[in-house]
Amino acid sequence: MSTFYITTPIYYVNDLPHIGHAYTTLLADVLARYHRMLGDETFFLTGTDEHGQKVQEAAQARGVSEQVHVDETVQRFQELWAKLEITNDDFVRTTQERHTRVVQEVLQDLLDRDEIYKAEYDGWYDVKSETFVTEKDLDLAEGQSPDELPHIKRIKEANYFFRMGKYQQWLIDYIKEHPGFIQPDFRRNETLGFLENQALTDLCISRPKTRLSWGIELPFDADYVTYVWFDALVNYISVPGYRRDEETFNRWWPAEYHLIGKDILTTHTVYWPTMLKAMGVPLPKTVFAHGWWLSGKDKMSKSDGNVVNPMDYIEAFGVDPFRYFLMAEMALGQDASFTHENFVKRYNADLANDLGNLGSRVLKMIKANCGGRIPEVPADALAGAEEKALWAATQAAVSKMEETLEAMRLDLGINEVLTAVRACNKYLEQRAPWKQAKEDDKTPLYQTMYTAAEVLRVVSSLLYPVMPTKMRELRVALGLDDAAPDIEHARQWGVLVPGTEIGPPGILFPRHVEEKKQEPPKQEKNVENTEGVQDMSTITLDDFTRIELKTAEVLTAERIEDTEKLLKLQVKVGEETRQLVAGIALHYAAEDLPGRKIVIVANLKPRKVFGVMSEGMLLAARLGDRLRLVTVDGEQESGARVG
Ligand code: MSP
């Protein structure tokens, strides 16, 4: 039995999980599920990256300890993964002792073998990305000095360095000799270009505690913590047992895939391989970098308010359609565009129409005309030309799935499965079983229905890793057991057992009809007002209930650049996270807000304020110069209705 170890990046725990995080994790989940179906022993690891400056700052702003802060924020990821039915075998948090201990051992070992040394650093530091930078890294105008950029500081301090530079030529040779190591090919060329066009410098792997204390302490110098990337990357080996359990470690390592987004290519294809080389550990087989999800044509960014929240789609369409869309829509490696229109279009076309229709047609026909049982299969069922062609299309989908799984182009595999689905719908139209049902000789009818049911069975196996819940439902309805399918069976004809009772033909994917855009509420004329001027002194209860007031919890707050009064808040409203712009900066400091329970108008039309999207409005009481937030008396969950 072969083993299959797959990882996702570990996510910064401070971020709210969005579609980008969901995508990498889902992709890993789908691949892990396929490999389990192939009979591989599979280990799928994801987790959170919990150290660093931003966590420290957020915790301080909330007035809680860093540990309390990360213990709370990690739940957002764990909840989303549970919702998305992610089948990770482990979840690593870099604050766990099983990880920190290994990082410290690695550091000590590298110091002992002179792979790490201490030196004075005098250069530029990017406060935003928490990295040391050279002038070349910065997009400077002619004659501009780096410290003219607001986030760049000159820093002079002693630090510890990893001798990364000495591995430059070795790494170039390794990448050239192992074309599978960085995928897709154009990403390999990107890393090679980076390595061949400049001298690789040593990597600063420490931060003095005077600047940052939330990190793994260096085992040989208590005045420093470990640079967050040097800590985070080690998770890939600390969890499967490096330096703790040799046998387990050797079973899983080297990993088959590190899945990453294109934004973290250098850390994974330059830092990580040189670190492993220095440790004497073999390299992972493939680092695969996927592209970005864009919002239409634009980069998703919190400040533009165009970040897609997976929860919105899961709630509106269910988990499986969301999983399906992400897998089918992105050509692996390339960027892909997420728009609501595309989502609805694909949902209705592929799922409601093609697959959903096929499912309910087949089940309904069997229910109505074959006594609700899988019909007898005629001995020569596959002899007909139409049956042969349809079965060939189905088997082409099986082969394509196998091929594209290897080539990391699942979108193409899924496409081929849908081609088989469409071929089966066409086959039913040609054979017209509703007419065959009226004949005395039921053999042609049974041949049609058995063939279509077999195609549906194969389709349900191929799409099982992508849509586990819906495909399980379909399989149970076809009279199969509810265990994950065995991929071997997808190659075989005649697996469905005649006489087996089928389940009720439910609707797998109800067609999605967009709700009509709400008309702006008509203003009622006040009949007593004879001059026709609207009377603002009273409103009806109806008017009031149109305003949705809800409790919300402030997660983060920051000042909007170039404004005096505006703060940008991320607030939690029940399951949902929203962004609000509020003109309260003269009355509240941003760092005092996280954790507060406020009241917001939740159904206000989203609008941009100073170019920043605001999805609601908070309530405050103002008299003269004094402004105070409206809050709730005592404990109440966020998302509670106020009124
Ligand atoms: N903590 C580091 C990774 C350490 S791994 C040892 C990190 N975390 S992150 O929270 O910023 O998540 C990064 C990953 O999220 C990206 O590599 C990518 O997988 C995913 N994405 C974030 N935004 C994305 C899109 N808009 N589209 C697709 N994926 C992107 O970096």
XYZ file of C-alpha atoms and ligand atoms in Angstrom:
674
model
C 0.000 0.000 0.000
C 1.465 3.366 -0.848
C 1.297 6.402 1.384
C 0.112 9.868 0.490
C 0.986 12.843 2.688
C -0.510 16.200 1.703
C -0.351 19.585 3.431
C -1.913 23.035 3.153
C -0.203 26.233 4.276
C -0.910 26.875 7.921
C -3.065 29.986 8.014
C -2.434 33.148 9.974
C -4.820 32.842 12.801
C -5.528 36.556 12.813
C -7.145 36.534 9.388
C -10.772 35.732 8.906
C -11.002 32.604 6.789
C -11.968 33.543 3.251
C -12.343 31.855 -0.068
C -8.568 31.668 -0.669
C -7.990 29.678 2.509
C -11.065 27.586 1.806
C -9.803 26.774 -1.669
C -6.384 25.377 -0.692
C -7.915 23.354 2.097
C -10.690 22.037 -0.121
C -8.280 21.083 -2.849
C -6.215 19.140 -0.327
C -9.385 17.508 0.957
C -10.529 16.440 -2.498
C -7.086 15.023 -3.324
C -6.918 13.216 0.021
C -10.361 11.713 -0.526
C -9.408 10.497 -4.021
C -6.265 8.904 -2.688
C -8.156 7.184 0.100
C -10.493 5.834 -2.564
C -7.487 4.573 -4.487
C -6.529 2.651 -1.378
C -3.551 4.833 -0.415
C -2.809 5.323 3.237
C -3.360 9.067 3.490
C -2.275 11.765 5.906
C -3.768 15.203 5.362
C -2.445 18.037 7.494
C -3.646 21.598 7.901
C -3.456 24.080 10.777
C -2.710 27.595 11.926
C 0.343 29.828 12.117
C -0.016 31.495 15.492
C 3.117 33.497 16.257
C 4.303 36.920 15.126
C 3.831 40.632 15.400
C 0.243 40.851 14.204
C -1.032 38.375 16.764
C 0.851 40.205 19.494
C -0.636 43.537 18.436
C -4.183 42.211 18.106
C -4.024 40.583 21.534
C -2.653 43.751 23.114
C -5.376 45.806 21.457
C -8.004 43.509 22.964
C -6.316 43.547 26.341
C -6.010 39.757 26.459
C -2.987 37.461 26.434
C -1.719 36.191 23.083
C -2.615 32.626 24.028
C -6.201 33.566 24.852
C -6.427 35.471 21.595
C -5.184 32.590 19.419
C -7.267 30.045 21.306
C -10.326 32.044 20.339
C -9.438 32.963 16.785
C -8.343 29.459 15.770
C -11.950 28.391 16.165
C -13.009 30.347 13.107
C -10.866 28.082 10.968
C -11.864 24.908 12.748
C -15.549 25.785 12.423
C -15.269 26.511 8.725
C -13.399 23.266 8.061
C -16.080 21.334 9.899
C -18.765 23.071 7.842
C -16.917 22.311 4.611
C -16.549 18.653 5.611
C -12.795 18.778 5.494
C -11.309 15.401 6.429
C -7.919 16.524 7.723
C -6.178 13.860 9.782
C -4.503 16.381 12.051
C -4.664 20.092 12.813
C -1.424 21.695 13.875
C -1.159 24.899 15.860
C 2.338 26.307 16.013
C 1.853 27.118 19.690
C 1.595 23.414 20.524
C 4.463 21.912 22.452
C 4.812 18.996 20.009
C 5.809 21.612 17.434
C 7.734 24.210 19.456
C 9.986 21.533 20.913
C 11.001 20.313 17.471
C 11.651 23.851 16.235
C 13.972 24.419 19.180
C 15.794 21.152 18.595
C 16.273 21.996 14.940
C 17.646 25.425 15.850
C 20.059 23.996 18.415
C 21.271 21.356 15.990
C 21.841 23.910 13.222
C 23.707 26.209 15.619
C 25.875 23.330 16.821
C 26.804 22.507 13.247
C 27.534 26.129 12.386
C 24.585 26.408 10.006
C 23.395 29.304 12.177
C 25.577 32.214 13.360
C 25.128 35.534 15.127
C 25.900 38.812 13.398
C 25.111 42.492 13.437
C 22.437 43.469 10.949
C 22.335 46.952 9.606
C 19.719 47.438 6.936
C 16.092 47.945 5.986
C 13.127 46.332 7.681
C 9.599 46.121 6.353
C 7.292 46.550 9.338
C 4.259 45.401 7.371
C 5.606 42.038 6.227
C 7.983 41.704 9.188
C 10.926 40.949 6.914
C 14.355 42.373 6.225
C 14.495 43.838 2.753
C 17.073 45.185 0.364
C 16.645 48.293 -1.763
C 16.202 45.996 -4.731
C 13.121 44.420 -3.143
C 11.415 47.801 -2.945
C 9.669 49.556 -5.740
C 11.566 52.823 -5.318
C 11.287 55.889 -7.492
C 14.504 57.489 -8.837
C 16.417 58.975 -5.941
C 13.906 57.836 -3.334
C 15.313 56.554 -0.063
C 13.693 53.417 1.422
C 12.779 55.171 4.670
C 10.562 57.554 2.742
C 8.176 54.609 2.518
C 5.949 54.595 5.603
C 6.449 50.909 6.439
C 10.238 50.785 5.960
C 12.594 51.395 8.867
C 16.372 51.372 9.191
C 17.335 48.776 11.736
C 20.648 48.046 13.396
C 20.649 45.049 15.670
C 22.350 41.743 16.413
C 20.510 38.708 15.103
C 20.940 35.059 14.213
C 21.304 34.007 10.602
C 20.881 30.731 8.762
C 23.577 30.122 6.117
C 21.066 29.909 3.296
C 23.346 31.610 0.780
C 25.786 28.730 0.605
C 23.079 26.431 -0.798
C 22.323 28.582 -3.817
C 24.060 26.462 -6.458
C 22.960 23.219 -4.847
C 19.326 24.371 -4.970
C 19.545 25.461 -8.599
C 20.942 22.043 -9.532
C 18.353 20.224 -7.444
C 15.444 22.059 -9.055
C 16.832 21.351 -12.522
C 17.355 17.677 -11.780
C 13.903 17.257 -10.205
C 11.414 18.871 -12.560
C 8.529 17.620 -10.417
C 9.725 19.464 -7.318
C 8.105 22.813 -8.174
C 4.851 22.697 -10.092
C 3.416 24.018 -12.384
C 6.470 24.445 -14.646
C 6.153 28.208 -14.927
C 6.444 28.502 -11.166
C 9.630 26.429 -11.293
C 11.017 28.904 -13.786
C 10.028 31.757 -11.507
C 12.065 30.301 -8.642
C 14.975 29.483 -10.937
C 14.905 33.049 -12.275
C 15.027 34.363 -8.722
C 17.951 32.096 -7.829
C 19.949 32.660 -10.995
C 19.720 36.421 -11.081
C 20.952 37.438 -7.676
C 23.165 36.282 -4.855
C 21.140 34.389 -2.307
C 21.656 36.025 1.092
C 21.624 34.329 4.478
C 18.288 34.284 6.260
C 17.715 36.184 9.471
C 15.901 33.691 11.695
C 15.536 35.618 14.955
C 13.730 38.642 16.332
C 14.877 40.364 19.529
C 12.290 40.114 22.279
C 12.520 43.870 22.766
C 10.610 44.145 19.470
C 8.605 40.944 19.477
C 8.100 38.488 22.274
C 5.287 36.306 20.882
C 7.277 33.515 19.289
C 9.333 30.419 20.007
C 12.280 31.334 22.170
C 15.692 30.512 20.728
C 17.026 27.608 22.809
C 20.480 29.187 22.923
C 19.561 32.835 23.548
C 16.589 33.799 25.690
C 16.648 37.368 24.397
C 15.299 36.255 21.023
C 12.353 34.488 19.462
C 12.310 32.568 16.172
C 11.368 34.313 12.918
C 7.806 33.237 12.191
C 8.512 31.560 8.810
C 11.385 29.502 10.190
C 8.961 28.298 12.851
C 5.951 27.771 10.559
C 7.611 25.729 7.810
C 8.860 23.167 10.313
C 5.230 22.109 10.993
C 5.361 19.915 7.895
C 7.888 17.639 9.622
C 7.244 18.234 13.319
C 3.714 16.823 13.096
C 4.507 13.523 11.356
C 7.159 12.868 13.977
C 10.516 14.366 13.022
C 12.892 13.869 15.972
C 10.052 12.334 17.977
C 9.012 9.134 16.230
C 11.342 7.982 13.510
C 9.178 5.161 12.255
C 6.092 7.322 11.760
C 8.179 10.070 10.248
C 9.717 7.725 7.702
C 6.313 6.388 6.811
C 4.995 9.816 5.781
C 7.988 11.849 4.782
C 8.778 13.046 2.131
C 5.337 14.580 1.609
C 3.704 14.033 -1.755
C 2.392 17.588 -1.981
C 2.778 20.875 -0.214
C -0.137 22.830 -1.654
C 0.407 26.573 -1.525
C -0.849 29.775 -3.114
C 1.486 31.550 -5.527
C 2.102 34.269 -2.923
C 4.261 32.010 -0.762
C 6.405 30.423 -3.456
C 9.776 31.782 -2.284
C 9.390 30.655 1.300
C 8.449 27.149 0.147
C 10.862 26.724 -2.727
C 13.921 28.604 -1.414
C 13.821 28.844 2.399
C 12.266 25.445 3.043
C 14.452 23.253 0.780
C 17.643 24.881 2.052
C 16.494 24.445 5.655
C 15.803 20.775 4.996
C 19.132 20.350 3.242
C 20.937 21.801 6.257
C 19.002 19.457 8.550
C 19.868 16.499 6.330
C 16.212 15.752 5.590
C 15.009 14.842 2.072
C 12.861 17.365 0.218
C 9.092 17.036 -0.320
C 8.212 15.517 -3.680
C 6.195 18.449 -5.007
C 5.462 22.001 -3.975
C 2.384 22.911 -5.981
C 1.429 26.589 -6.244
C -2.097 27.440 -7.298
C -3.305 30.808 -8.541
C -5.506 33.397 -6.896
C -9.217 33.754 -6.689
C -10.119 37.164 -7.975
C -13.332 39.010 -7.356
C -14.379 39.461 -10.969
C -11.141 40.877 -12.346
C -9.892 42.450 -9.141
C -7.718 41.211 -6.360
C -9.790 40.389 -3.309
C -8.953 42.708 -0.507
C -10.547 43.520 2.772
C -10.307 47.238 2.186
C -12.176 46.987 -1.131
C -14.862 44.971 0.595
C -14.882 42.367 -2.181
C -13.693 39.322 -0.270
C -15.971 36.340 -0.787
C -17.111 34.787 2.465
C -17.536 31.018 1.985
C -20.288 30.945 4.618
C -22.588 33.068 2.441
C -22.502 30.486 -0.339
C -22.662 27.491 1.955
C -25.787 28.913 3.541
C -27.467 29.803 0.265
C -26.542 26.747 -1.838
C -25.243 24.087 0.548
C -21.724 22.798 1.080
C -21.439 20.493 -1.915
C -22.266 23.043 -4.631
C -19.681 25.373 -3.116
C -17.069 22.603 -3.132
C -18.027 21.734 -6.688
C -17.761 25.285 -7.972
C -14.293 25.869 -6.526
C -12.953 22.612 -7.941
C -14.604 22.885 -11.363
C -13.971 26.554 -11.983
C -10.258 26.936 -11.298
C -7.747 25.661 -13.851
C -5.104 24.602 -11.353
C -2.153 26.950 -11.428
C -4.018 29.848 -13.050
C -5.970 32.645 -11.410
C -9.740 32.247 -11.440
C -12.573 34.676 -11.142
C -15.331 34.335 -8.592
C -18.551 36.116 -9.402
C -22.017 35.492 -8.107
C -23.321 35.245 -11.689
C -20.777 32.545 -12.581
C -21.613 30.640 -9.472
C -25.348 30.632 -10.140
C -24.820 29.857 -13.822
C -22.645 26.848 -13.167
C -24.844 25.637 -10.342
C -27.960 25.717 -12.477
C -26.310 24.315 -15.606
C -24.113 21.533 -14.225
C -25.837 20.576 -11.013
C -29.536 21.478 -11.150
C -29.951 20.783 -14.847
C -27.513 18.112 -15.944
C -26.671 16.008 -12.919
C -29.728 16.725 -10.771
C -32.089 16.034 -13.648
C -30.381 12.809 -14.574
C -30.600 11.609 -10.983
C -34.276 12.328 -10.533
C -35.213 11.083 -14.012
C -33.551 7.715 -13.516
C -34.894 7.201 -10.017
C -38.414 8.319 -10.947
C -38.554 6.038 -13.987
C -37.346 3.045 -11.976
C -39.827 3.830 -9.236
C -42.729 4.178 -11.621
C -41.972 1.515 -14.198
C -39.639 -1.064 -12.701
C -41.452 -1.660 -9.415
C -39.044 0.582 -7.498
C -36.242 -1.962 -7.907
C -33.073 -2.096 -9.994
C -34.368 -3.913 -13.091
C -33.133 -7.236 -14.423
C -30.165 -6.651 -16.650
C -30.506 -8.261 -20.084
C -27.504 -10.453 -20.876
C -26.602 -8.389 -23.923
C -27.328 -5.035 -22.291
C -24.090 -3.545 -23.509
C -24.401 -4.892 -27.032
C -26.436 -1.982 -28.382
C -24.581 0.773 -30.209
C -26.068 3.488 -28.020
C -25.181 1.635 -24.833
C -21.656 1.003 -26.071
C -21.108 4.666 -26.880
C -22.507 5.796 -23.534
C -20.436 3.325 -21.542
C -17.336 4.397 -23.505
C -18.027 8.041 -22.579
C -18.381 6.988 -18.933
C -15.119 5.055 -18.985
C -13.408 7.997 -20.696
C -14.416 10.028 -17.640
C -12.860 7.434 -15.319
C -9.580 7.543 -17.266
C -9.609 11.313 -17.455
C -10.147 11.563 -13.713
C -7.160 9.286 -13.078
C -5.017 11.247 -15.502
C -5.999 14.682 -14.240
C -5.520 13.624 -10.645
C -1.891 12.885 -11.496
C -1.537 16.042 -13.572
C -3.307 18.236 -10.977
C -5.993 19.379 -13.412
C -9.086 18.180 -11.585
C -11.183 20.789 -13.372
C -10.663 18.858 -16.622
C -11.543 15.548 -14.973
C -14.752 17.001 -13.562
C -15.602 18.401 -16.948
C -15.319 14.960 -18.510
C -17.644 13.494 -15.878
C -20.208 16.149 -16.791
C -19.782 15.175 -20.445
C -20.765 11.628 -19.501
C -23.755 12.982 -17.562
C -24.918 14.920 -20.596
C -24.411 11.877 -22.816
C -26.619 9.892 -20.459
C -29.361 12.525 -20.550
C -29.208 12.377 -24.331
C -29.314 8.600 -24.275
C -32.530 8.727 -22.250
C -34.065 11.111 -24.743
C -33.132 8.794 -27.617
C -34.369 5.643 -25.906
C -37.510 7.341 -24.526
C -38.097 4.880 -21.669
C -41.498 6.506 -21.007
C -42.537 5.028 -24.366
C -40.730 1.729 -23.792
C -42.682 1.390 -20.538
C -45.888 1.065 -22.547
C -44.608 -1.949 -24.523
C -45.444 -5.479 -23.419
C -41.840 -6.573 -23.759
C -40.053 -4.868 -20.897
C -36.556 -5.914 -21.989
C -35.753 -2.667 -23.873
C -36.999 -0.615 -20.906
C -34.896 -2.595 -18.459
C -31.886 -2.250 -20.711
C -32.282 1.522 -20.768
C -32.869 1.947 -17.083
C -30.147 -0.433 -15.999
C -27.617 1.263 -18.280
C -28.545 4.756 -17.088
C -28.420 3.661 -13.438
C -24.956 2.177 -13.968
C -23.703 5.417 -15.500
C -25.122 7.327 -12.559
C -23.355 4.961 -10.179
C -19.975 5.548 -11.858
C -20.585 9.304 -11.870
C -21.413 9.207 -8.165
C -18.042 7.529 -7.448
C -16.065 9.961 -9.551
C -17.674 13.020 -7.981
C -17.762 11.566 -4.469
C -14.563 13.308 -3.261
C -15.879 16.635 -4.547
C -19.470 16.371 -3.265
C -19.426 13.696 -0.578
C -22.849 14.377 0.937
C -24.858 14.627 -2.247
C -23.098 11.705 -3.888
C -23.661 9.563 -0.791
C -27.366 10.460 -0.998
C -27.443 9.498 -4.632
C -25.650 6.211 -4.030
C -27.968 5.251 -1.195
C -30.923 6.066 -3.442
C -29.449 3.685 -6.039
C -29.476 0.947 -3.414
C -25.730 1.067 -2.661
C -24.344 1.184 0.863
C -23.303 4.522 2.312
C -19.568 3.781 2.507
C -17.102 5.682 0.326
C -16.950 4.036 -3.095
C -14.138 1.796 -4.191
C -12.661 3.273 -7.361
C -12.122 -0.215 -8.820
C -15.880 -0.501 -9.245
C -15.960 2.545 -11.487
C -14.270 0.402 -14.132
C -16.742 -2.448 -13.844
C -20.047 -2.903 -15.571
C -22.928 -4.532 -13.754
C -22.270 -3.657 -10.143
C -25.859 -2.675 -9.320
C -27.755 -5.763 -8.184
C -31.107 -6.336 -9.910
C -33.962 -6.528 -7.467
C -32.411 -4.029 -5.023
C -34.938 -1.543 -3.801
C -34.140 2.038 -4.673
C -34.668 5.080 -2.468
C -37.066 7.949 -3.035
C -36.172 10.198 -5.976
C -35.541 13.393 -4.026
C -34.273 16.575 -5.644
C -30.505 16.671 -5.368
C -29.958 20.234 -6.509
C -33.046 22.466 -6.602
C -32.871 25.047 -9.316
C -31.722 28.409 -8.031
C -33.890 31.335 -8.934
C -32.472 34.710 -8.021
C -34.692 36.589 -5.680
C -36.082 39.742 -7.207
C -34.132 42.771 -6.138
C -36.129 44.348 -3.331
C -38.099 47.343 -4.407
C -37.305 50.324 -2.257
C -40.068 50.450 0.350
C -42.860 52.726 -0.734
C -43.354 55.597 1.596
C -46.855 55.669 2.944
C -48.643 58.919 2.640
C -50.014 60.115 5.908
C -53.707 60.602 5.241
C -54.120 63.190 7.902
C -51.543 65.379 6.340
C -53.643 67.413 3.998
C -50.834 69.427 2.485
C -49.286 66.245 1.091
C -46.099 66.806 3.063
C -44.802 63.625 4.597
C -45.335 63.541 8.311
C -42.085 62.431 9.952
C -43.355 62.581 13.506
C -44.747 59.036 13.580
C -43.940 55.817 11.770
C -45.920 52.614 11.616
C -44.727 49.419 13.293
C -44.214 48.110 9.782
C -41.766 50.906 9.060
C -39.831 50.042 12.151
C -39.682 46.295 11.543
C -38.187 46.929 8.127
C -35.054 48.055 9.909
C -33.046 45.056 10.998
C -31.116 45.892 14.148
C -28.671 43.285 15.394
C -25.999 42.830 18.009
C -22.468 42.563 16.683
C -19.062 41.963 18.170
C -16.115 44.070 17.060
C -13.277 41.829 15.876
C -10.808 44.394 14.587
C -10.726 48.142 14.118
C -8.327 50.351 12.222
C -8.118 53.953 11.159
C -8.851 54.657 7.478
C -5.833 56.366 6.025
C -6.106 60.074 5.265
C -9.278 60.534 7.278
C -9.675 62.060 10.685
C -12.912 60.504 11.837
C -13.287 57.185 10.095
C -12.577 53.749 11.450
C -12.894 50.519 9.533
C -14.339 47.734 11.680
C -14.677 44.016 11.092
C -17.606 42.828 13.156
C -19.077 39.421 13.825
C -22.834 39.155 13.361
C -23.752 35.592 14.301
C -21.936 33.328 11.812
C -21.163 36.195 9.514
C -18.373 38.749 9.422
C -19.013 42.211 8.085
C -17.060 45.324 7.460
C -18.377 48.675 8.662
C -17.095 52.182 8.293
C -17.887 54.328 11.304
C -17.232 58.021 11.950
C -16.207 57.562 15.546
C -12.421 57.969 15.479
C -12.568 61.223 17.436
C -14.407 59.460 20.239
C -12.903 55.961 20.331
C -9.375 54.665 19.822
C -9.259 51.741 17.373
C -7.467 49.506 19.864
C -10.250 49.940 22.444
C -12.927 48.475 20.236
C -12.174 44.774 19.594
C -14.314 42.616 21.843
C -17.098 45.195 22.310
C -20.721 44.280 21.679
C -22.474 46.960 19.674
C -25.749 47.365 17.817
C -25.867 47.746 14.046
C -28.389 48.318 11.304
C -27.893 45.044 9.489
C -29.986 45.532 6.350
C -28.641 48.844 5.193
C -27.621 48.720 1.538
C -23.805 48.314 1.357
C -22.069 51.466 0.232
C -18.552 52.766 -0.156
C -17.293 55.416 2.236
C -13.954 56.946 1.234
C -13.474 54.023 -1.132
C -14.042 51.503 1.670
C -17.045 49.199 1.558
C -19.416 49.496 4.504
C -21.979 46.743 5.043
C -24.152 48.299 7.724
C -24.106 51.076 10.263
C -23.424 51.095 13.964
C -25.663 52.927 16.401
C -24.350 55.635 18.672
C -25.916 58.232 20.914
C -24.798 61.791 20.319
C -25.435 64.958 22.234
C -23.381 68.037 21.411
C -19.772 66.886 21.150
C -20.261 63.719 23.074
C -20.744 60.438 21.223
C -21.160 57.042 22.902
C -21.748 53.656 21.284
C -25.036 51.874 21.818
C -24.174 48.588 23.536
C -26.066 45.696 25.088
C -26.679 45.324 28.786
C -24.860 42.119 29.875
C -24.196 38.888 27.993
C -25.800 38.462 24.587
C -24.541 36.570 21.503
C -23.684 38.568 18.401
C -26.328 38.346 15.676
C -29.243 38.722 18.140
C -32.149 40.720 16.833
C -32.682 44.079 18.516
C -36.144 45.526 18.553
N 1.033 31.578 7.454
C 1.473 31.654 6.120
C 1.753 30.283 5.564
C 2.738 29.472 6.313
S 2.929 27.883 5.637
C 4.189 27.218 6.443
C 0.418 32.348 5.263
N -0.838 32.319 5.749
S -2.133 33.011 5.084
O -3.177 32.954 6.067
O -1.797 34.290 4.576
O -2.607 32.063 3.965
C -1.932 31.979 2.819
C -2.612 31.069 1.847
O -4.003 31.389 1.663
C -2.048 31.276 0.484
O -0.907 30.613 0.231
C -3.134 30.724 -0.340
O -3.069 29.340 -0.191
C -4.365 31.189 0.332
N -4.874 32.423 -0.262
C -5.093 33.595 0.397
N -5.752 34.422 -0.462
C -5.982 33.823 -1.633
C -6.799 34.097 -2.773
N -7.454 35.231 -2.981
N -6.938 33.111 -3.689
C -6.395 31.873 -3.501
N -5.657 31.609 -2.447
C -5.168 32.629 -1.619
O 0.760 32.849 4.234
